[in-house]
Amino acid sequence: MRIDMLSWEFPPRIVGGIARHCYGLARSLVKMGHEVRMITLEFPGSPDFEYVDGIAVHRVRIELGHPDFLTWVLLFNHFMEKYAARLNAGTRSDVIHAHDWLVSAASISMKHFLGRPLVFTVHSTEVGRSRGLKGANSYTIDGLEWWSTFEASRVIVTSESMRREVVEHFRLPPGKVHKIPNGVDVEKFNLEFDRESFRSRYVSSGERIVLFVGRLTPQKGVEYLIKALPMILQSHPEVKLVIVGDGWMSDDLKSLARSTGRPEKIYFTGFLPEQDLIKTLLSADVLVVPSVYEPFGIVALEGMAAGIPVVASNVDGLSEVVHHGRNGVLTYPADPKSIAWGVDRILSDRDYAKRLVENAKREVFRKYSWDAIARETIKVYEEVCM
Amino acid sequence: MHVIMTYGKDSFDRKLPEDFSLLCMLSNLGVTSRETALSSEEIAERIHLQTDSIARLITKLIDKGLVASIEVENIEKFYVTLDGVRRVLTLYS
């Protein structure tokens, strides 16, 4: 089968989980003998076209920009459409698979000018990300999301909570929506390196790493983890909080860190390249995922695959991946006291933490391999192509 | 005694910092390389903002490593760095 996949992000253009999802899924589809053409956007330093693990990656140039965000999105969709039309003039795809609203306009046009079925994956919704629709842009984005779910032959979501959300919010027939979870590449965590030497980047001997990985945005709830730190330090003075990632809240979160009175106990790494991120995950003592909205939470899976205990908010898709007391610890969202309790539960009982990690690793291997996810996705493609 | 800073009722309702908004506009305009760099006046024209406001915000962005400057025919021009592009992208996912 030949699949044209559209995503505004693909490595090294990594914004959130979508880039990792597209890479993992496309690589497994190629391994299974399918042809994947990834149509994505340009990124400084990356070639316009290359093969990555057998995936034909086409990076579309944005020939005209605009300061307004939505105008810019619609413009780059036009350039994606133009590129896809040229690409399909040679060999036509069998199915179009689009990821999130940022590529809605291009993928819907492709469906109509190619006469091929469209599959649309909703990774998150505007109403969820923004906690309601706020302002003109928010309503337009919500409209684009609805439009895509309407035009698509099948809609894929990564969790039950997202299935409920899209069925209720977009009024979709439940049978149109398929749940296929995110996956994780467990092999990338089989890495040999000097852990102690790497840890010394962040902590001194005897200190323990409480890790956060993600975008520094309200959705991710980092502020609540920072507020939890003074409470954690009361019972575990050896702890240091390492915050990996970048985002527009970066400056405010650094101010918040200073206001705890223990800024020396909080280390902001900024953006990390993939290999350093893997090493950081493998070096941590506990991973905290304090999101207040999280349709899936791929970072929790990565923590589980890396073999570190995970403390996560009891929200949305996260609570479908992390099961309290079995493969991790769940805490109340937006609640620093609860986060502090969760971290203490892990750090105070090594046997308990070890049991959680063993269970988590087993589940990750069983349920979240990209090959299994690709097989499920192919079933959806076959349904829409019949 | 230290008082932990709060964001008010809900950080989801916070306005984006001014310098970050400018960074997003520059990135959306495609000002992301030395070849596409623009001067303060050119930026002001394209986004309808006073040149002195642009200069103030650009200085902040340069200090953070999110924007860089080059001199072209004795005119100072600016473009978004790779770190700046990454920072912008965190807004949208």
Tab-separated table of C-alpha atoms in Angstrom:
chain	number	residue	atom	x	y	z
A	1	MET	CA	0.000	0.000	0.000
A	2	ARG	CA	1.224	3.528	-0.745
A	3	ILE	CA	0.474	6.036	2.016
A	4	ASP	CA	0.797	9.818	1.823
A	5	MET	CA	1.207	10.949	5.423
A	6	LEU	CA	0.891	14.631	6.297
A	7	SER	CA	2.225	16.187	9.465
A	8	TRP	CA	3.515	19.644	10.186
A	9	GLU	CA	6.218	18.127	12.376
A	10	PHE	CA	8.632	15.297	11.665
A	11	PRO	CA	12.145	14.866	13.120
A	12	PRO	CA	14.221	16.949	13.475
A	13	ARG	CA	11.277	19.345	13.536
A	14	ILE	CA	9.987	18.088	16.877
A	15	VAL	CA	7.279	20.070	18.599
A	16	GLY	CA	5.458	17.507	20.671
A	17	GLY	CA	4.469	13.869	20.443
A	18	ILE	CA	3.229	14.036	16.826
A	19	ALA	CA	6.737	13.962	15.328
A	20	ARG	CA	7.650	10.890	17.377
A	21	HIS	CA	4.317	9.259	16.541
A	22	CYS	CA	4.697	9.827	12.790
A	23	TYR	CA	8.277	8.586	12.772
A	24	GLY	CA	7.503	5.442	14.807
A	25	LEU	CA	4.406	4.579	12.795
A	26	ALA	CA	5.907	5.318	9.371
A	27	ARG	CA	9.077	3.341	10.120
A	28	SER	CA	7.065	0.266	11.111
A	29	LEU	CA	4.797	0.597	8.054
A	30	VAL	CA	7.894	0.649	5.834
A	31	LYS	CA	9.298	-2.395	7.670
A	32	MET	CA	6.050	-4.209	6.839
A	33	GLY	CA	6.591	-3.522	3.127
A	34	HIS	CA	4.401	-0.433	2.649
A	35	GLU	CA	5.521	2.763	0.979
A	36	VAL	CA	5.257	5.919	3.081
A	37	ARG	CA	5.694	9.419	1.689
A	38	MET	CA	5.898	11.839	4.599
A	39	ILE	CA	4.845	15.323	3.534
A	40	THR	CA	6.003	17.767	6.172
A	41	LEU	CA	7.477	21.251	6.573
A	42	GLU	CA	10.969	22.598	6.052
A	43	PHE	CA	13.322	22.923	9.008
A	44	PRO	CA	16.623	24.843	9.184
A	45	GLY	CA	19.518	22.560	8.222
A	46	SER	CA	17.362	19.680	6.933
A	47	PRO	CA	17.240	18.631	3.262
A	48	ASP	CA	14.104	19.150	1.163
A	49	PHE	CA	14.036	15.419	0.452
A	50	GLU	CA	15.680	12.398	2.058
A	51	TYR	CA	15.013	8.796	2.989
A	52	VAL	CA	14.889	8.205	6.737
A	53	ASP	CA	14.773	4.477	7.592
A	54	GLY	CA	13.031	3.865	4.271
A	55	ILE	CA	10.492	6.684	4.753
A	56	ALA	CA	10.494	9.147	1.851
A	57	VAL	CA	10.528	12.476	3.683
A	58	HIS	CA	9.412	15.480	1.649
A	59	ARG	CA	9.974	18.813	3.407
A	60	VAL	CA	7.825	21.466	1.826
A	61	ARG	CA	9.193	24.983	1.556
A	62	ILE	CA	6.965	27.748	2.848
A	63	GLU	CA	7.325	30.147	-0.053
A	64	LEU	CA	5.348	32.960	1.520
A	65	GLY	CA	4.914	33.819	5.178
A	66	HIS	CA	2.542	35.976	7.192
A	67	PRO	CA	2.805	37.236	10.781
A	68	ASP	CA	-0.720	36.096	11.620
A	69	PHE	CA	-0.657	32.488	12.804
A	70	LEU	CA	-3.787	31.206	11.064
A	71	THR	CA	-2.977	32.960	7.792
A	72	TRP	CA	0.461	31.387	7.963
A	73	VAL	CA	-1.057	27.924	8.567
A	74	LEU	CA	-3.410	28.262	5.594
A	75	LEU	CA	-0.526	29.466	3.421
A	76	PHE	CA	1.711	26.531	4.251
A	77	ASN	CA	-1.233	24.175	3.639
A	78	HIS	CA	-1.439	25.601	0.151
A	79	PHE	CA	2.248	24.842	-0.434
A	80	MET	CA	1.736	21.292	0.913
A	81	GLU	CA	-1.183	20.828	-1.501
A	82	LYS	CA	0.863	22.085	-4.425
A	83	TYR	CA	3.699	19.715	-3.512
A	84	ALA	CA	1.330	16.753	-3.070
A	85	ALA	CA	-0.306	17.431	-6.445
A	86	ARG	CA	3.113	17.289	-8.136
A	87	LEU	CA	4.082	14.168	-6.212
A	88	ASN	CA	0.876	12.372	-7.146
A	89	ALA	CA	1.135	13.313	-10.807
A	90	GLY	CA	3.663	10.479	-11.000
A	91	THR	CA	2.497	7.732	-8.674
A	92	ARG	CA	-0.762	8.099	-6.796
A	93	SER	CA	-1.141	7.198	-3.170
A	94	ASP	CA	-3.783	4.707	-2.001
A	95	VAL	CA	-4.646	6.533	1.179
A	96	ILE	CA	-4.014	9.928	2.784
A	97	HIS	CA	-3.281	9.981	6.501
A	98	ALA	CA	-3.252	13.418	8.165
A	99	HIS	CA	-2.138	14.239	11.693
A	100	ASP	CA	-3.942	17.071	13.500
A	101	TRP	CA	-5.640	20.256	12.325
A	102	LEU	CA	-2.487	22.026	11.181
A	103	VAL	CA	-2.628	19.987	7.961
A	104	SER	CA	-6.446	19.864	7.679
A	105	ALA	CA	-6.850	22.098	4.637
A	106	ALA	CA	-4.147	20.364	2.563
A	107	SER	CA	-5.310	16.858	3.400
A	108	ILE	CA	-8.977	17.581	2.663
A	109	SER	CA	-8.053	19.094	-0.715
A	110	MET	CA	-5.904	16.050	-1.475
A	111	LYS	CA	-8.801	13.753	-0.687
A	112	HIS	CA	-10.935	15.532	-3.256
A	113	PHE	CA	-8.418	16.085	-6.062
A	114	LEU	CA	-6.941	12.589	-5.781
A	115	GLY	CA	-10.204	10.810	-5.065
A	116	ARG	CA	-8.524	8.844	-2.313
A	117	PRO	CA	-9.809	8.147	1.222
A	118	LEU	CA	-8.657	10.303	4.116
A	119	VAL	CA	-7.745	8.992	7.575
A	120	PHE	CA	-7.370	11.677	10.221
A	121	THR	CA	-5.611	11.246	13.562
A	122	VAL	CA	-6.692	13.663	16.292
A	123	HIS	CA	-3.784	13.939	18.719
A	124	SER	CA	-5.496	16.615	20.812
A	125	THR	CA	-8.308	19.119	20.466
A	126	GLU	CA	-8.389	22.897	20.697
A	127	VAL	CA	-11.162	22.750	23.261
A	128	GLY	CA	-9.009	20.496	25.438
A	129	ARG	CA	-5.696	22.290	24.948
A	130	SER	CA	-7.157	25.700	25.724
A	131	ARG	CA	-9.705	24.524	28.279
A	132	GLY	CA	-12.581	25.820	26.215
A	133	LEU	CA	-12.749	27.917	23.072
A	134	LYS	CA	-11.289	31.360	23.653
A	135	GLY	CA	-11.404	33.922	20.871
A	136	ALA	CA	-11.581	33.933	17.097
A	137	ASN	CA	-8.534	31.750	16.398
A	138	SER	CA	-9.702	29.148	18.880
A	139	TYR	CA	-13.083	28.844	17.173
A	140	THR	CA	-11.469	28.590	13.726
A	141	ILE	CA	-9.080	25.867	14.892
A	142	ASP	CA	-11.989	23.995	16.440
A	143	GLY	CA	-13.833	24.354	13.127
A	144	LEU	CA	-10.861	22.962	11.195
A	145	GLU	CA	-10.714	20.008	13.568
A	146	TRP	CA	-14.419	19.309	13.105
A	147	TRP	CA	-14.104	19.704	9.327
A	148	SER	CA	-11.340	17.087	9.205
A	149	THR	CA	-13.258	14.586	11.310
A	150	PHE	CA	-16.267	15.137	9.003
A	151	GLU	CA	-14.297	14.684	5.769
A	152	ALA	CA	-12.277	11.706	6.977
A	153	SER	CA	-13.489	8.188	6.290
A	154	ARG	CA	-12.055	7.116	9.642
A	155	VAL	CA	-10.785	9.054	12.655
A	156	ILE	CA	-7.985	7.663	14.819
A	157	VAL	CA	-7.421	8.725	18.431
A	158	THR	CA	-4.764	7.513	20.849
A	159	SER	CA	-6.866	7.014	23.984
A	160	GLU	CA	-10.382	6.297	25.239
A	161	SER	CA	-10.590	9.772	26.743
A	162	MET	CA	-9.901	11.281	23.305
A	163	ARG	CA	-12.469	8.977	21.764
A	164	ARG	CA	-15.092	10.273	24.224
A	165	GLU	CA	-13.957	13.850	23.648
A	166	VAL	CA	-14.173	13.759	19.832
A	167	VAL	CA	-17.401	11.739	19.726
A	168	GLU	CA	-19.113	14.168	22.108
A	169	HIS	CA	-17.582	17.442	20.958
A	170	PHE	CA	-17.683	16.823	17.193
A	171	ARG	CA	-20.841	14.686	17.364
A	172	LEU	CA	-19.248	11.790	15.468
A	173	PRO	CA	-20.764	8.348	15.092
A	174	PRO	CA	-18.757	6.211	17.570
A	175	GLY	CA	-18.097	3.566	14.881
A	176	LYS	CA	-16.122	6.073	12.845
A	177	VAL	CA	-13.534	6.560	15.604
A	178	HIS	CA	-10.769	4.005	16.195
A	179	LYS	CA	-8.499	3.969	19.210
A	180	ILE	CA	-4.906	3.077	18.394
A	181	PRO	CA	-2.445	4.085	21.139
A	182	ASN	CA	0.877	5.802	20.765
A	183	GLY	CA	3.941	3.616	20.854
A	184	VAL	CA	7.500	3.735	22.032
A	185	ASP	CA	10.731	2.472	20.536
A	186	VAL	CA	12.004	0.394	23.442
A	187	GLU	CA	15.255	-0.494	21.710
A	188	LYS	CA	16.554	3.055	21.835
A	189	PHE	CA	16.811	2.725	25.609
A	190	ASN	CA	19.285	-0.170	25.349
A	191	LEU	CA	22.178	2.228	25.528
A	192	GLU	CA	25.608	1.677	27.054
A	193	PHE	CA	27.105	4.815	28.590
A	194	ASP	CA	28.769	6.050	31.778
A	195	ARG	CA	25.660	6.893	33.800
A	196	GLU	CA	27.499	8.438	36.749
A	197	SER	CA	29.551	10.676	34.537
A	198	PHE	CA	26.438	11.762	32.625
A	199	ARG	CA	24.523	12.446	35.856
A	200	SER	CA	27.275	14.800	36.951
A	201	ARG	CA	26.020	17.247	34.312
A	202	TYR	CA	23.008	17.836	36.538
A	203	VAL	CA	23.702	16.627	40.056
A	204	SER	CA	26.529	16.075	42.477
A	205	SER	CA	27.257	12.723	44.055
A	206	GLY	CA	24.449	11.581	46.367
A	207	GLU	CA	21.789	13.770	44.782
A	208	ARG	CA	18.714	12.184	43.176
A	209	ILE	CA	17.069	13.397	39.971
A	210	VAL	CA	13.359	14.177	39.780
A	211	LEU	CA	12.820	14.674	36.059
A	212	PHE	CA	10.320	16.558	33.931
A	213	VAL	CA	10.360	16.299	30.122
A	214	GLY	CA	8.060	18.345	27.914
A	215	ARG	CA	7.047	21.667	26.493
A	216	LEU	CA	7.044	24.527	28.981
A	217	THR	CA	3.420	25.463	28.438
A	218	PRO	CA	0.396	25.604	30.782
A	219	GLN	CA	-0.950	22.284	29.494
A	220	LYS	CA	2.068	20.445	30.894
A	221	GLY	CA	1.589	21.623	34.491
A	222	VAL	CA	5.305	22.232	35.226
A	223	GLU	CA	4.404	25.091	37.581
A	224	TYR	CA	2.743	22.625	39.974
A	225	LEU	CA	5.838	20.436	40.033
A	226	ILE	CA	8.031	23.447	40.826
A	227	LYS	CA	5.638	24.434	43.624
A	228	ALA	CA	5.844	20.851	44.942
A	229	LEU	CA	9.633	20.965	45.208
A	230	PRO	CA	9.925	22.681	48.634
A	231	MET	CA	7.619	19.994	50.071
A	232	ILE	CA	9.637	17.210	48.432
A	233	LEU	CA	12.868	18.693	49.805
A	234	GLN	CA	11.532	18.561	53.357
A	235	SER	CA	11.620	14.768	53.308
A	236	HIS	CA	14.242	14.313	50.557
A	237	PRO	CA	16.853	17.072	50.737
A	238	GLU	CA	18.995	15.088	48.286
A	239	VAL	CA	16.554	15.737	45.427
A	240	LYS	CA	17.233	17.965	42.438
A	241	LEU	CA	14.561	18.829	39.894
A	242	VAL	CA	15.751	18.640	36.279
A	243	ILE	CA	13.436	20.290	33.754
A	244	VAL	CA	14.027	19.276	30.140
A	245	GLY	CA	12.333	21.214	27.353
A	246	ASP	CA	11.596	24.675	26.111
A	247	GLY	CA	8.515	26.821	25.756
A	248	TRP	CA	7.051	30.259	25.999
A	249	MET	CA	6.601	29.937	29.776
A	250	SER	CA	10.335	29.403	30.225
A	251	ASP	CA	11.088	32.850	31.723
A	252	ASP	CA	8.096	32.744	34.062
A	253	LEU	CA	8.965	29.263	35.252
A	254	LYS	CA	12.533	30.372	35.986
A	255	SER	CA	11.101	33.228	38.079
A	256	LEU	CA	8.850	30.751	39.805
A	257	ALA	CA	11.869	28.543	40.498
A	258	ARG	CA	13.653	31.505	42.136
A	259	SER	CA	10.608	32.252	44.248
A	260	THR	CA	10.768	28.787	45.859
A	261	GLY	CA	13.893	29.947	47.678
A	262	ARG	CA	15.759	26.880	46.393
A	263	PRO	CA	16.733	27.800	42.829
A	264	GLU	CA	19.954	25.806	43.168
A	265	LYS	CA	17.761	22.710	43.364
A	266	ILE	CA	16.142	23.316	39.956
A	267	TYR	CA	18.043	22.873	36.700
A	268	PHE	CA	16.609	23.936	33.346
A	269	THR	CA	18.348	22.127	30.489
A	270	GLY	CA	16.447	23.742	27.615
A	271	PHE	CA	15.994	21.712	24.434
A	272	LEU	CA	18.026	18.464	24.368
A	273	PRO	CA	19.024	16.453	21.293
A	274	GLU	CA	17.552	12.926	21.142
A	275	GLN	CA	20.621	11.045	22.420
A	276	ASP	CA	21.027	13.349	25.417
A	277	LEU	CA	17.329	13.067	26.163
A	278	ILE	CA	17.556	9.269	26.212
A	279	LYS	CA	20.593	9.394	28.505
A	280	THR	CA	18.833	11.846	30.797
A	281	LEU	CA	15.793	9.566	31.047
A	282	LEU	CA	18.060	6.599	31.788
A	283	SER	CA	19.854	8.604	34.490
A	284	ALA	CA	16.821	9.883	36.412
A	285	ASP	CA	15.409	8.502	39.670
A	286	VAL	CA	11.805	9.443	39.035
A	287	LEU	CA	9.905	10.966	36.106
A	288	VAL	CA	7.023	13.316	36.870
A	289	VAL	CA	4.340	14.013	34.234
A	290	PRO	CA	2.224	16.737	35.906
A	291	SER	CA	0.049	17.582	32.867
A	292	VAL	CA	-3.356	19.136	33.367
A	293	TYR	CA	-4.479	18.048	29.879
A	294	GLU	CA	-2.888	15.084	28.140
A	295	PRO	CA	-4.674	13.076	25.450
A	296	PHE	CA	-1.987	10.403	25.676
A	297	GLY	CA	1.333	11.402	27.245
A	298	ILE	CA	4.003	9.663	25.190
A	299	VAL	CA	6.667	10.833	27.665
A	300	ALA	CA	5.168	8.588	30.366
A	301	LEU	CA	5.647	5.608	28.039
A	302	GLU	CA	9.237	6.659	27.394
A	303	GLY	CA	9.892	6.822	31.128
A	304	MET	CA	8.401	3.362	31.545
A	305	ALA	CA	10.502	2.000	28.682
A	306	ALA	CA	13.616	3.618	30.180
A	307	GLY	CA	12.973	1.820	33.463
A	308	ILE	CA	12.325	4.786	35.728
A	309	PRO	CA	9.335	5.054	38.039
A	310	VAL	CA	6.640	7.393	36.754
A	311	VAL	CA	4.470	9.794	38.754
A	312	ALA	CA	1.680	11.171	36.552
A	313	SER	CA	-1.460	13.264	36.833
A	314	ASN	CA	-4.707	11.363	36.919
A	315	VAL	CA	-6.010	12.969	33.733
A	316	ASP	CA	-7.281	11.925	30.313
A	317	GLY	CA	-5.088	9.484	28.392
A	318	LEU	CA	-2.346	9.504	31.035
A	319	SER	CA	-4.568	7.602	33.445
A	320	GLU	CA	-5.081	4.946	30.759
A	321	VAL	CA	-1.325	4.373	30.448
A	322	VAL	CA	-0.306	4.751	34.093
A	323	HIS	CA	-2.203	2.534	36.520
A	324	HIS	CA	-1.861	3.578	40.109
A	325	GLY	CA	0.112	1.133	42.229
A	326	ARG	CA	0.679	-1.240	39.310
A	327	ASN	CA	3.025	0.482	36.867
A	328	GLY	CA	3.261	3.997	38.332
A	329	VAL	CA	1.778	6.496	40.738
A	330	LEU	CA	-1.155	8.766	39.888
A	331	THR	CA	-1.618	12.134	41.566
A	332	TYR	CA	-4.306	14.813	41.492
A	333	PRO	CA	-3.842	17.294	38.624
A	334	ALA	CA	-2.739	20.865	39.404
A	335	ASP	CA	-2.028	19.862	43.002
A	336	PRO	CA	1.558	20.390	44.289
A	337	LYS	CA	0.823	18.566	47.561
A	338	SER	CA	-0.347	15.497	45.707
A	339	ILE	CA	2.712	15.586	43.399
A	340	ALA	CA	5.006	15.846	46.443
A	341	TRP	CA	3.213	12.856	47.957
A	342	GLY	CA	3.663	10.841	44.743
A	343	VAL	CA	7.376	11.579	44.498
A	344	ASP	CA	7.856	10.748	48.186
A	345	ARG	CA	6.023	7.433	47.687
A	346	ILE	CA	8.610	6.460	45.054
A	347	LEU	CA	11.728	7.802	46.732
A	348	SER	CA	10.878	6.390	50.177
A	349	ASP	CA	10.300	2.807	49.105
A	350	ARG	CA	12.836	1.355	46.695
A	351	ASP	CA	11.128	-2.066	46.569
A	352	TYR	CA	7.817	-0.458	45.635
A	353	ALA	CA	9.507	1.633	42.946
A	354	LYS	CA	11.285	-1.441	41.603
A	355	ARG	CA	8.012	-3.375	41.357
A	356	LEU	CA	6.334	-0.531	39.467
A	357	VAL	CA	9.235	-0.320	37.023
A	358	GLU	CA	9.198	-4.077	36.336
A	359	ASN	CA	5.434	-4.048	35.682
A	360	ALA	CA	5.728	-0.942	33.522
A	361	LYS	CA	8.465	-2.422	31.343
A	362	ARG	CA	6.451	-5.602	30.798
A	363	GLU	CA	3.377	-3.631	29.746
A	364	VAL	CA	5.300	-1.342	27.414
A	365	PHE	CA	6.791	-4.327	25.577
A	366	ARG	CA	3.399	-6.026	25.337
A	367	LYS	CA	1.069	-3.172	24.414
A	368	TYR	CA	2.977	-0.290	22.923
A	369	SER	CA	5.296	-1.560	20.188
A	370	TRP	CA	5.169	0.449	16.953
A	371	ASP	CA	4.860	-2.772	14.932
A	372	ALA	CA	1.601	-3.657	16.710
A	373	ILE	CA	0.348	-0.100	16.221
A	374	ALA	CA	1.241	-0.172	12.528
A	375	ARG	CA	-0.695	-3.440	12.099
A	376	GLU	CA	-3.793	-1.827	13.644
A	377	THR	CA	-3.381	1.235	11.438
A	378	ILE	CA	-3.147	-0.909	8.302
A	379	LYS	CA	-6.492	-2.491	9.225
A	380	VAL	CA	-8.014	1.003	9.210
A	381	TYR	CA	-6.404	1.798	5.820
A	382	GLU	CA	-7.735	-1.461	4.381
A	383	GLU	CA	-11.254	-0.684	5.619
A	384	VAL	CA	-11.323	2.731	3.966
A	385	CYS	CA	-9.797	1.460	0.712
A	386	MET	CA	-12.367	-1.327	0.257
B	1	MET	CA	10.538	34.064	53.901
B	2	HIS	CA	9.985	33.308	50.242
B	3	VAL	CA	6.577	33.628	48.674
B	4	ILE	CA	5.949	31.321	45.750
B	5	MET	CA	4.801	33.305	42.716
B	6	THR	CA	1.381	32.369	41.412
B	7	TYR	CA	-0.134	32.914	37.999
B	8	GLY	CA	-3.547	33.892	39.219
B	9	LYS	CA	-6.632	31.816	38.723
B	10	ASP	CA	-5.619	29.938	35.622
B	11	SER	CA	-2.373	30.064	33.686
B	12	PHE	CA	-4.302	29.008	30.555
B	13	ASP	CA	-5.738	32.532	30.438
B	14	ARG	CA	-2.367	34.274	30.508
B	15	LYS	CA	-1.361	36.510	27.648
B	16	LEU	CA	1.724	35.549	25.703
B	17	PRO	CA	4.799	37.658	26.540
B	18	GLU	CA	5.246	40.546	24.079
B	19	ASP	CA	8.718	39.468	22.975
B	20	PHE	CA	7.484	35.928	22.336
B	21	SER	CA	4.611	37.238	20.200
B	22	LEU	CA	7.107	39.159	18.069
B	23	LEU	CA	9.296	36.052	17.805
B	24	CYS	CA	6.294	34.069	16.501
B	25	MET	CA	5.472	36.756	13.936
B	26	LEU	CA	9.068	36.825	12.681
B	27	SER	CA	9.121	33.049	12.391
B	28	ASN	CA	5.757	32.979	10.577
B	29	LEU	CA	7.085	35.619	8.190
B	30	GLY	CA	9.951	33.272	7.359
B	31	VAL	CA	12.664	35.468	8.881
B	32	THR	CA	14.640	32.418	9.971
B	33	SER	CA	17.963	32.687	8.152
B	34	ARG	CA	20.686	35.214	7.338
B	35	GLU	CA	19.325	35.396	3.786
B	36	THR	CA	15.844	36.377	4.913
B	37	ALA	CA	16.918	38.744	7.733
B	38	LEU	CA	15.051	42.060	8.025
B	39	SER	CA	15.883	45.448	9.526
B	40	SER	CA	13.812	47.014	12.357
B	41	GLU	CA	12.136	49.306	9.817
B	42	GLU	CA	11.250	46.421	7.514
B	43	ILE	CA	9.833	44.443	10.431
B	44	ALA	CA	7.842	47.484	11.597
B	45	GLU	CA	6.325	47.859	8.135
B	46	ARG	CA	5.270	44.234	7.926
B	47	ILE	CA	3.694	43.915	11.345
B	48	HIS	CA	2.458	47.463	12.014
B	49	LEU	CA	4.429	48.088	15.179
B	50	GLN	CA	6.505	51.147	16.154
B	51	THR	CA	10.219	50.836	15.378
B	52	ASP	CA	11.195	51.692	18.966
B	53	SER	CA	8.959	48.900	20.317
B	54	ILE	CA	10.552	46.500	17.831
B	55	ALA	CA	14.041	47.583	18.926
B	56	ARG	CA	13.189	47.053	22.617
B	57	LEU	CA	11.738	43.564	22.028
B	58	ILE	CA	14.492	42.521	19.606
B	59	THR	CA	17.114	43.425	22.225
B	60	LYS	CA	15.371	41.102	24.698
B	61	LEU	CA	15.221	38.309	22.118
B	62	ILE	CA	18.904	38.722	21.214
B	63	ASP	CA	19.820	38.527	24.925
B	64	LYS	CA	17.961	35.210	25.123
B	65	GLY	CA	19.692	33.843	22.005
B	66	LEU	CA	16.404	33.580	20.136
B	67	VAL	CA	17.230	36.221	17.524
B	68	ALA	CA	20.596	37.062	15.933
B	69	SER	CA	21.753	40.144	14.058
B	70	ILE	CA	23.918	40.635	10.992
B	71	GLU	CA	25.104	43.730	9.171
B	72	VAL	CA	24.223	44.020	5.494
B	73	GLU	CA	25.511	47.115	3.667
B	74	ASN	CA	25.781	49.003	6.967
B	75	ILE	CA	22.229	48.141	7.976
B	76	GLU	CA	21.592	45.938	10.993
B	77	LYS	CA	19.234	43.075	10.160
B	78	PHE	CA	17.707	40.380	12.355
B	79	TYR	CA	16.604	36.764	12.021
B	80	VAL	CA	15.242	34.036	14.272
B	81	THR	CA	17.864	31.509	15.409
B	82	LEU	CA	17.353	27.721	15.543
B	83	ASP	CA	16.669	28.029	19.297
B	84	GLY	CA	14.145	30.724	18.443
B	85	VAL	CA	12.419	28.500	15.878
B	86	ARG	CA	12.226	25.707	18.462
B	87	ARG	CA	10.783	28.106	21.052
B	88	VAL	CA	8.087	29.240	18.588
B	89	LEU	CA	7.109	25.669	17.754
B	90	THR	CA	6.329	24.887	21.405
B	91	LEU	CA	3.272	27.122	21.170
B	92	TYR	CA	1.336	25.161	18.626
B	93	SER	CA	1.316	21.478	19.408
